Coordinates of C-alpha atoms in Angstrom, one line a residue:
M1 CA -35.4 42.5 -22.7
A2 CA -37.6 44.6 -20.4
E3 CA -38.5 42.9 -17.1
E4 CA -42.1 42.2 -18.1
T5 CA -40.9 40.7 -21.4
V6 CA -38.5 38.4 -19.5
R7 CA -41.4 37.3 -17.3
E8 CA -43.6 36.6 -20.3
H9 CA -40.9 34.8 -22.1
V10 CA -40.0 32.5 -19.2
R11 CA -43.7 31.8 -18.4
R12 CA -44.4 31.0 -22.0
L13 CA -41.5 28.5 -22.2
A14 CA -42.5 27.0 -18.9
L15 CA -46.1 26.5 -20.0
Q16 CA -44.8 24.7 -23.2
A17 CA -42.8 22.4 -21.0
K18 CA -45.8 21.8 -18.7
G19 CA -47.8 20.8 -21.7
A20 CA -45.1 18.5 -22.9
S21 CA -44.7 16.8 -19.6
A22 CA -48.1 15.1 -19.8
G23 CA -47.1 13.4 -23.1
L24 CA -43.7 12.5 -21.8
A25 CA -45.2 10.8 -18.8
Q26 CA -47.2 8.6 -21.1
A27 CA -44.5 7.8 -23.6
S28 CA -43.2 4.2 -23.4
G29 CA -39.7 3.5 -22.1
E30 CA -38.7 2.3 -25.5
A31 CA -39.9 5.5 -27.1
R32 CA -38.0 7.7 -24.6
A33 CA -34.8 5.6 -25.1
A34 CA -35.1 5.9 -28.9
A35 CA -35.4 9.7 -28.4
L36 CA -32.1 9.7 -26.5
L37 CA -30.4 7.8 -29.3
A38 CA -31.8 10.3 -31.8
M39 CA -30.5 13.2 -29.6
A40 CA -27.0 11.6 -29.5
A41 CA -27.0 11.2 -33.3
A42 CA -28.1 14.9 -33.6
L43 CA -25.1 16.1 -31.5
R44 CA -22.7 14.2 -33.8
A45 CA -24.4 15.5 -36.9
R46 CA -24.4 19.1 -35.8
E47 CA -20.9 18.9 -34.3
A48 CA -19.6 21.7 -36.5
D49 CA -22.4 24.1 -35.6
I50 CA -21.9 23.3 -31.9
L51 CA -18.2 23.9 -32.0
A52 CA -18.6 27.1 -33.9
A53 CA -21.0 28.4 -31.3
N54 CA -18.6 27.3 -28.6
A55 CA -15.7 29.1 -30.2
R56 CA -17.8 32.3 -30.1
D57 CA -18.5 31.7 -26.4
M58 CA -14.9 31.1 -25.7
E59 CA -13.7 34.2 -27.5
A60 CA -16.3 36.3 -25.6
A61 CA -15.2 34.7 -22.3
R62 CA -11.5 35.4 -22.9
Q63 CA -12.3 39.0 -23.8
A64 CA -14.1 39.3 -20.5
G65 CA -11.1 38.0 -18.5
T66 CA -12.6 34.7 -17.4
K67 CA -10.3 32.6 -15.3
E68 CA -8.8 29.4 -16.7
S69 CA -10.8 27.0 -14.5
L70 CA -14.1 28.4 -16.0
L71 CA -12.7 28.4 -19.5
D72 CA -11.9 24.7 -19.1
R73 CA -15.5 24.0 -18.1
L74 CA -16.8 26.1 -21.1
Y75 CA -14.5 24.6 -23.7
L76 CA -15.8 22.0 -26.2
D77 CA -13.9 20.0 -28.8
A78 CA -14.8 17.0 -30.9
G79 CA -14.0 14.7 -28.1
R80 CA -16.2 16.5 -25.6
V81 CA -19.1 16.5 -28.1
E82 CA -18.6 12.8 -28.5
D83 CA -18.6 12.4 -24.7
M84 CA -22.0 14.1 -24.5
A85 CA -23.4 11.9 -27.3
S86 CA -22.0 8.8 -25.7
A87 CA -23.4 9.8 -22.3
L88 CA -26.9 10.1 -23.9
E89 CA -26.5 6.6 -25.3
D90 CA -25.4 5.3 -21.9
V91 CA -28.5 6.8 -20.3
A92 CA -30.7 5.3 -23.1
A93 CA -29.4 1.9 -22.2
L94 CA -30.3 2.2 -18.5
P95 CA -33.4 0.5 -17.1
D96 CA -36.6 2.6 -17.4
P97 CA -37.1 4.4 -14.0
L98 CA -40.9 4.8 -14.6
G99 CA -43.6 2.3 -13.8
V100 CA -41.4 0.5 -11.3
V101 CA -43.6 -1.2 -8.6
Q102 CA -41.7 -0.3 -5.4
E103 CA -44.1 -1.9 -3.0
E104 CA -47.2 -4.0 -3.4
R105 CA -49.5 -5.6 -0.8
L106 CA -53.1 -6.5 -0.1
L107 CA -54.8 -4.3 2.4
E108 CA -57.2 -5.6 5.1
S109 CA -60.0 -4.0 3.1
G110 CA -59.2 -6.3 0.2
I111 CA -57.9 -3.4 -1.9
R112 CA -54.6 -4.1 -3.6
L113 CA -52.0 -1.3 -3.2
A114 CA -49.1 -0.7 -5.4
R115 CA -46.6 2.1 -5.1
T116 CA -45.4 3.0 -8.5
S117 CA -42.7 5.4 -9.8
V118 CA -43.8 8.4 -11.8
P119 CA -42.0 11.5 -13.2
L120 CA -41.7 14.7 -11.3
G121 CA -43.1 16.6 -14.3
V122 CA -41.2 19.8 -15.2
V123 CA -37.6 20.0 -14.1
A124 CA -35.8 23.3 -14.3
M125 CA -32.0 23.5 -14.4
V126 CA -30.1 26.7 -13.7
Y127 CA -26.4 26.4 -14.4
E128 CA -23.3 28.4 -15.4
A129 CA -20.5 27.9 -17.9
R130 CA -21.0 24.1 -18.5
P131 CA -22.5 23.4 -21.9
N132 CA -22.2 19.7 -21.3
V133 CA -24.8 20.1 -18.6
T134 CA -27.3 21.1 -21.3
A135 CA -26.9 17.6 -22.8
D136 CA -26.7 15.7 -19.6
A137 CA -29.8 17.4 -18.0
A138 CA -31.9 17.1 -21.1
G139 CA -31.0 13.4 -21.5
V140 CA -31.8 12.5 -17.9
C141 CA -35.0 14.4 -18.0
I142 CA -36.3 12.8 -21.2
K143 CA -35.3 9.3 -20.0
S144 CA -37.2 9.9 -16.7
G145 CA -40.3 11.3 -18.5
N146 CA -39.8 14.9 -17.4
A147 CA -39.8 18.0 -19.5
A148 CA -36.6 20.1 -19.1
I149 CA -36.4 23.8 -18.8
L150 CA -32.7 24.9 -19.1
R151 CA -31.2 28.3 -18.2
C152 CA -27.5 28.5 -18.7
G153 CA -25.2 31.3 -17.8
R154 CA -24.2 34.0 -20.2
L155 CA -20.8 32.5 -20.9
A156 CA -22.3 29.3 -22.4
A157 CA -25.3 30.9 -24.1
E158 CA -24.5 30.1 -27.7
S159 CA -23.1 26.7 -27.0
S160 CA -26.1 25.7 -25.0
A161 CA -28.5 27.0 -27.6
A162 CA -26.9 24.9 -30.3
I163 CA -26.9 21.8 -28.1
A164 CA -30.5 22.3 -26.9
G165 CA -31.8 23.1 -30.4
A166 CA -30.2 19.9 -31.9
M167 CA -31.6 17.7 -29.1
H168 CA -35.1 19.2 -29.1
D169 CA -35.4 18.8 -32.9
A170 CA -34.2 15.2 -32.7
A171 CA -36.5 14.3 -29.8
V172 CA -39.6 15.8 -31.5
A173 CA -38.7 13.9 -34.7
A174 CA -38.5 10.7 -32.6
G175 CA -42.0 11.3 -31.3
M176 CA -41.6 13.3 -28.1
P177 CA -43.9 16.3 -27.6
R178 CA -42.8 19.7 -28.8
G179 CA -41.5 21.7 -25.8
C180 CA -40.0 18.7 -24.1
I181 CA -36.6 20.6 -24.0
V182 CA -36.7 24.4 -23.7
L183 CA -33.9 26.8 -23.2
V184 CA -34.5 30.2 -21.6
D185 CA -32.9 32.7 -23.9
S186 CA -32.3 35.3 -21.3
A187 CA -28.9 34.7 -19.6
D188 CA -29.5 37.6 -17.2
R189 CA -30.3 36.7 -13.6
D190 CA -33.8 38.0 -14.3
G191 CA -34.5 34.9 -16.4
A192 CA -33.5 32.6 -13.6
D193 CA -35.4 34.6 -11.0
E194 CA -38.6 34.4 -13.0
L195 CA -38.1 30.7 -13.5
M196 CA -37.8 30.0 -9.8
Q197 CA -41.1 31.8 -9.0
L198 CA -43.3 29.5 -11.2
H199 CA -44.9 27.5 -8.4
G200 CA -47.5 25.1 -9.9
I201 CA -45.7 25.0 -13.3
V202 CA -42.2 24.0 -12.4
D203 CA -42.1 21.0 -10.2
V204 CA -38.4 21.1 -9.1
L205 CA -35.5 23.5 -9.6
V206 CA -31.9 22.2 -9.7
P207 CA -29.2 24.9 -9.5
R208 CA -25.7 23.8 -10.6
G209 CA -22.8 26.2 -10.3
G210 CA -21.0 28.3 -7.8
A211 CA -21.9 28.9 -4.2
G212 CA -23.5 32.3 -5.0
L213 CA -25.8 30.9 -7.6
I214 CA -26.9 28.0 -5.4
R215 CA -27.4 30.2 -2.4
H216 CA -29.5 32.6 -4.4
C217 CA -31.8 29.9 -5.7
V218 CA -32.2 28.3 -2.3
E219 CA -33.1 31.6 -0.7
H220 CA -35.4 33.0 -3.4
A221 CA -37.1 30.0 -5.1
K222 CA -40.8 29.4 -4.6
V223 CA -40.5 26.0 -6.1
P224 CA -38.8 23.0 -4.5
V225 CA -35.1 23.0 -4.9
I226 CA -32.6 20.1 -5.0
E227 CA -29.4 21.8 -3.8
T228 CA -26.3 20.8 -5.6
G229 CA -23.5 21.9 -3.3
T230 CA -20.0 23.3 -3.7
G231 CA -17.1 21.0 -3.2
N232 CA -14.7 21.9 -0.4
C233 CA -13.4 18.4 -0.4
H234 CA -10.6 16.9 1.8
V235 CA -8.0 14.2 1.6
Y236 CA -6.8 13.0 5.0
V237 CA -3.5 11.1 5.2
H238 CA -3.3 8.9 8.3
E239 CA 0.0 8.1 9.8
S240 CA -0.4 4.4 8.7
A241 CA -0.9 5.3 5.1
D242 CA 1.4 4.0 2.3
A243 CA 3.2 7.2 1.2
S244 CA 3.2 6.2 -2.5
M245 CA -0.5 5.5 -2.5
A246 CA -1.3 8.6 -0.6
R247 CA 0.7 10.8 -2.9
A248 CA -1.0 9.3 -6.0
I249 CA -4.5 9.9 -4.4
V250 CA -3.7 13.4 -3.4
L251 CA -2.4 14.3 -6.9
N252 CA -5.4 12.8 -8.6
A253 CA -7.9 14.3 -6.3
K254 CA -6.4 17.8 -6.7
C255 CA -4.9 17.9 -10.2
R256 CA -7.0 15.7 -12.4
R257 CA -9.2 18.7 -13.1
F258 CA -8.9 21.8 -11.0
G259 CA -12.3 23.3 -11.9
V260 CA -14.6 20.5 -10.8
C261 CA -16.6 20.2 -7.6
N262 CA -15.1 16.8 -6.6
A263 CA -11.5 18.2 -6.6
A264 CA -9.7 18.2 -3.3
E265 CA -9.2 21.6 -1.8
T266 CA -7.6 20.7 1.5
L267 CA -4.9 18.2 2.5
L268 CA -4.9 17.0 6.1
V269 CA -1.8 15.0 7.3
D270 CA -1.2 13.3 10.6
R271 CA 1.6 15.0 12.5
A272 CA 3.4 11.6 12.8
A273 CA 3.6 11.4 9.0
A274 CA 4.0 15.0 8.1
R275 CA 7.8 15.2 7.9
G276 CA 8.1 12.0 6.0
F277 CA 5.2 12.6 3.6
L278 CA 4.6 16.2 3.0
P279 CA 7.9 17.4 1.4
E280 CA 7.8 14.9 -1.4
A281 CA 4.1 15.4 -1.9
M282 CA 4.6 19.2 -2.0
V283 CA 7.3 18.9 -4.7
A284 CA 4.9 16.7 -6.8
L285 CA 2.1 19.2 -6.4
A286 CA 4.4 22.0 -7.3
G287 CA 5.3 20.1 -10.5
E288 CA 1.6 20.4 -11.4
G289 CA 1.6 24.1 -10.7
V290 CA -0.3 24.0 -7.4
A291 CA 0.2 26.8 -4.8
L292 CA 0.0 25.8 -1.2
H293 CA -1.6 27.6 1.8
C294 CA 0.0 26.0 4.9
D295 CA -0.5 26.0 8.6
D296 CA 2.7 26.4 10.7
E297 CA 3.9 22.8 10.6
A298 CA 3.1 22.4 6.9
F299 CA 4.9 25.7 6.2
R300 CA 8.1 24.4 7.8
C301 CA 7.8 21.3 5.5
A302 CA 7.3 23.5 2.5
E303 CA 10.4 25.5 3.4
W304 CA 12.5 22.3 3.3
A305 CA 10.6 21.1 0.2
A306 CA 11.3 24.3 -1.7
G307 CA 15.0 23.6 -1.8
E308 CA 14.3 20.1 -3.2
A309 CA 11.9 21.5 -5.8
G310 CA 14.4 24.1 -6.8
R311 CA 17.0 21.5 -7.5
T312 CA 14.6 19.9 -10.0
G313 CA 13.8 23.2 -11.6
V314 CA 10.3 23.4 -10.1
E315 CA 9.1 26.5 -8.2
L316 CA 7.2 25.7 -4.9
R317 CA 4.8 28.5 -4.2
F318 CA 3.5 28.6 -0.6
D319 CA 2.3 30.9 2.1
H320 CA 0.6 30.9 5.5
A321 CA -3.0 29.7 5.5
T322 CA -5.7 31.9 6.9
E323 CA -9.0 30.9 8.4
E324 CA -10.6 31.7 5.1
D325 CA -8.4 29.1 3.3
W326 CA -9.9 26.2 5.3
A327 CA -13.4 27.1 3.9
T328 CA -12.5 27.9 0.3
E329 CA -13.4 26.0 -2.8
Y330 CA -10.5 27.1 -5.0
L331 CA -11.5 25.5 -8.3
A332 CA -7.9 26.4 -9.2
P333 CA -4.4 25.1 -8.7
E334 CA -4.4 26.0 -5.0
L335 CA -4.5 23.7 -2.0
A336 CA -4.8 24.3 1.7
V337 CA -2.5 22.1 3.9
R338 CA -2.9 21.4 7.6
V339 CA -1.2 19.0 10.0
V340 CA -3.5 17.3 12.5
D341 CA -3.1 15.3 15.6
G342 CA -5.0 12.1 14.6
V343 CA -8.2 11.0 13.1
D344 CA -10.5 12.8 15.6
E345 CA -9.0 16.2 14.8
A346 CA -9.2 15.4 11.0
I347 CA -12.9 14.5 11.3
A348 CA -13.6 17.6 13.3
H349 CA -11.9 19.8 10.7
V350 CA -13.8 18.1 7.8
N351 CA -17.1 18.4 9.5
R352 CA -16.5 22.1 10.4
Y353 CA -15.2 23.3 7.0
G354 CA -16.4 20.8 4.5
T355 CA -19.4 21.2 2.2
R356 CA -20.7 17.6 2.7
H357 CA -19.7 16.7 -0.8
S358 CA -16.8 14.2 -0.9
E359 CA -14.1 13.3 1.7
A360 CA -11.3 10.7 1.7
I361 CA -9.0 9.0 4.1
V362 CA -5.8 7.2 3.2
A363 CA -4.8 4.6 5.8
D364 CA -3.6 1.1 6.0
P365 CA -6.5 -1.3 6.7
A366 CA -4.1 -4.1 7.6
T367 CA -3.0 -2.3 10.8
P368 CA -5.2 -1.9 13.8
D369 CA -4.8 1.9 14.0
G370 CA -5.3 2.3 10.3
A371 CA -8.4 0.1 10.2
A372 CA -9.9 1.9 13.2
A373 CA -9.2 5.3 11.6
I374 CA -10.9 4.2 8.4
E375 CA -14.0 3.0 10.2
A376 CA -14.2 6.2 12.3
F377 CA -13.8 8.4 9.3
L378 CA -16.4 6.6 7.2
A379 CA -18.9 6.5 10.1
R380 CA -18.5 10.0 11.5
V381 CA -17.7 12.3 8.5
D382 CA -20.9 14.0 7.3
A383 CA -20.7 14.0 3.5
A384 CA -22.6 12.6 0.5
A385 CA -19.6 10.4 -0.4
V386 CA -16.8 9.2 1.9
Y387 CA -13.8 7.2 0.6
A388 CA -11.2 5.0 2.1
N389 CA -8.1 4.7 -0.1
A390 CA -9.5 6.3 -3.2
S391 CA -9.6 9.7 -4.9
T392 CA -12.6 12.0 -4.4
A393 CA -12.5 12.4 -8.2
F394 CA -14.8 9.3 -8.4
T395 CA -17.8 11.2 -7.2
D396 CA -19.5 11.3 -10.5
G397 CA -22.8 9.9 -11.9
G398 CA -21.0 8.0 -14.6
Q399 CA -18.5 6.5 -12.2
F400 CA -21.3 5.5 -9.9
G401 CA -23.1 3.7 -12.7
L402 CA -25.9 6.3 -12.9
G403 CA -25.2 7.4 -16.5
A404 CA -25.1 11.2 -17.1
E405 CA -25.8 12.9 -13.8
I406 CA -28.0 15.9 -13.3
G407 CA -26.0 17.1 -10.3
I408 CA -24.3 16.2 -7.0
S409 CA -26.6 16.9 -4.1
T410 CA -25.2 17.8 -0.7
Q411 CA -28.6 17.9 1.0
K412 CA -30.2 15.0 2.8
L413 CA -33.8 15.1 1.6
H414 CA -34.9 13.3 -1.6
A415 CA -31.5 13.1 -3.2
R416 CA -27.9 12.9 -1.9
G417 CA -24.6 12.6 -3.8
P418 CA -24.6 12.1 -7.6
F419 CA -28.2 11.9 -8.8
A420 CA -29.9 11.1 -12.0
L421 CA -32.9 9.1 -13.1
A422 CA -34.2 7.8 -9.9
A423 CA -34.0 11.2 -8.2
L424 CA -36.2 12.7 -10.9
T425 CA -39.0 10.4 -10.1
S426 CA -41.6 10.4 -7.4
Y427 CA -44.3 7.8 -6.8
K428 CA -48.0 7.4 -6.5
Y429 CA -50.2 4.8 -4.9
V430 CA -52.3 2.8 -7.3
L431 CA -55.2 1.0 -5.6
R432 CA -57.4 -1.6 -7.2
G433 CA -60.6 -2.6 -5.4
S434 CA -63.8 -4.6 -6.1
G435 CA -66.4 -2.2 -4.7
Q436 CA -65.1 -1.5 -1.2
V437 CA -66.5 1.4 0.8
R438 CA -65.2 2.6 4.1
A439 CA -67.4 2.4 7.2

C-alpha cells in the first residue's frame, strides 16, 4: 500500500469502529454476553480455517528465521483454539461492568448525584505475534461495550484475520453493530503509526509486545496509551527459604514458558544461602536447557555444579554476567544469577533493574528474619504484582479472576497489573434534579 492508502484504510476502519461504539454502549449486558458466546462458538466452528491460516503464518515465520520463543507465542493447535473459546465464555459469565453505580449521594442543592460506569468507546490494540490476543482483546472490548480496532504484527497476520473475521461475523449475527471488531490489514509499522494519530476517534491505545513496540507507541501516539510493560521479573531467595520450595518456584517462574512477560529473568540469592541452594538449583535449571549469566559468587557455584550436572548427563552452560544482563528480558532459556547481601540489596537491585511487572521473594514466614524480609519486600518493591512464596507465573488475568486479560500494565495511572473489563470503562456523573438553578 502507498502511504496515503494506508492512512485512508486505517481511518476508514476507525470510523467504522467509532460508529459501532455508540450501539455497543447502548446494548444490554445480556446482549453483549450472548455475543461473546456466539463468538466462542464461531471459533470452534471455524477451527480448521484458523489452524490452516496459522500453519501458513508458522511456515513464513520459520522461513524468516524467527526465534523459538516467538514461534511458541505464534503457534496454535486445537487446544489453544479451545482455550480462546473458553476464555470468551469465561468473560461472558463475568458481571456486566457497565451501568455500575460507583457512588450515589444527595447534594446540598437537592440534586441526586450518581457516578456510573460507561465504556471508553474505541479501544485500539497494537500487538505482535500473539494470535490469541486477537480473541482476548475483542472479547474484553465487546463485554465492556467498546469497539475494538486490532492491529497485529506481520507474523500473525493470517491467523488474526481468520480469528477476527469469525468473531466479527458471529457478533454481528448476535445483534452487535457492524464494525464492532475491525482488523487493520496493514501489518507494516505505517498502519500502527496511522492508528495512534487518530485523536478524537480512538479513545485509548493499548500496545502489547516487545519493549521497542511499546516505547514507539508511548513516544509517538497522539491518543491516550495504557502502557503494557516488558517483564524483567525477579525471584529472590532469602536465607530463611525452604530450599525445595524455592527451587520449585524458581523452576516454575523461569521454565513454565520462556516467552511470556511474567517469566523470571533474574535469580537473586542471599549470600548465606548461595552455596547450599544454588548448585542444585543450577543443575535443575540446566536440565530444562537454561543458560546462566552469573556474578562472581554465582559463577563459582556454577563451576562446582557443572561437575554434578555432567555426572547426570546434563550440560550446564554458564558465563560471567555483564551489566546488560541485569536489565535484560530474555524471553528465552537464559537466566541472570546474582548473590546479594540480604533483603535490602535485593530490593535495591529489583527496583533498579526491574520493569515494575512481577517480583517474588521466597522466605520462611515462621522465622523472625524471614517474616521481616517478606514484609519489607512486599512494601518496598515497586511493581504491579509482588509475591511472597509463589511464582511470578500467576500474574495473569485469568489467574487473577479477571477473565481474558487485555494486557498487563506497568504504569500507575488508570490501570496497573493484569487489566480487563474494569480498566476499559470510565464513568460519568448522572445528576437528577427537580428544577434547581444555581445562584
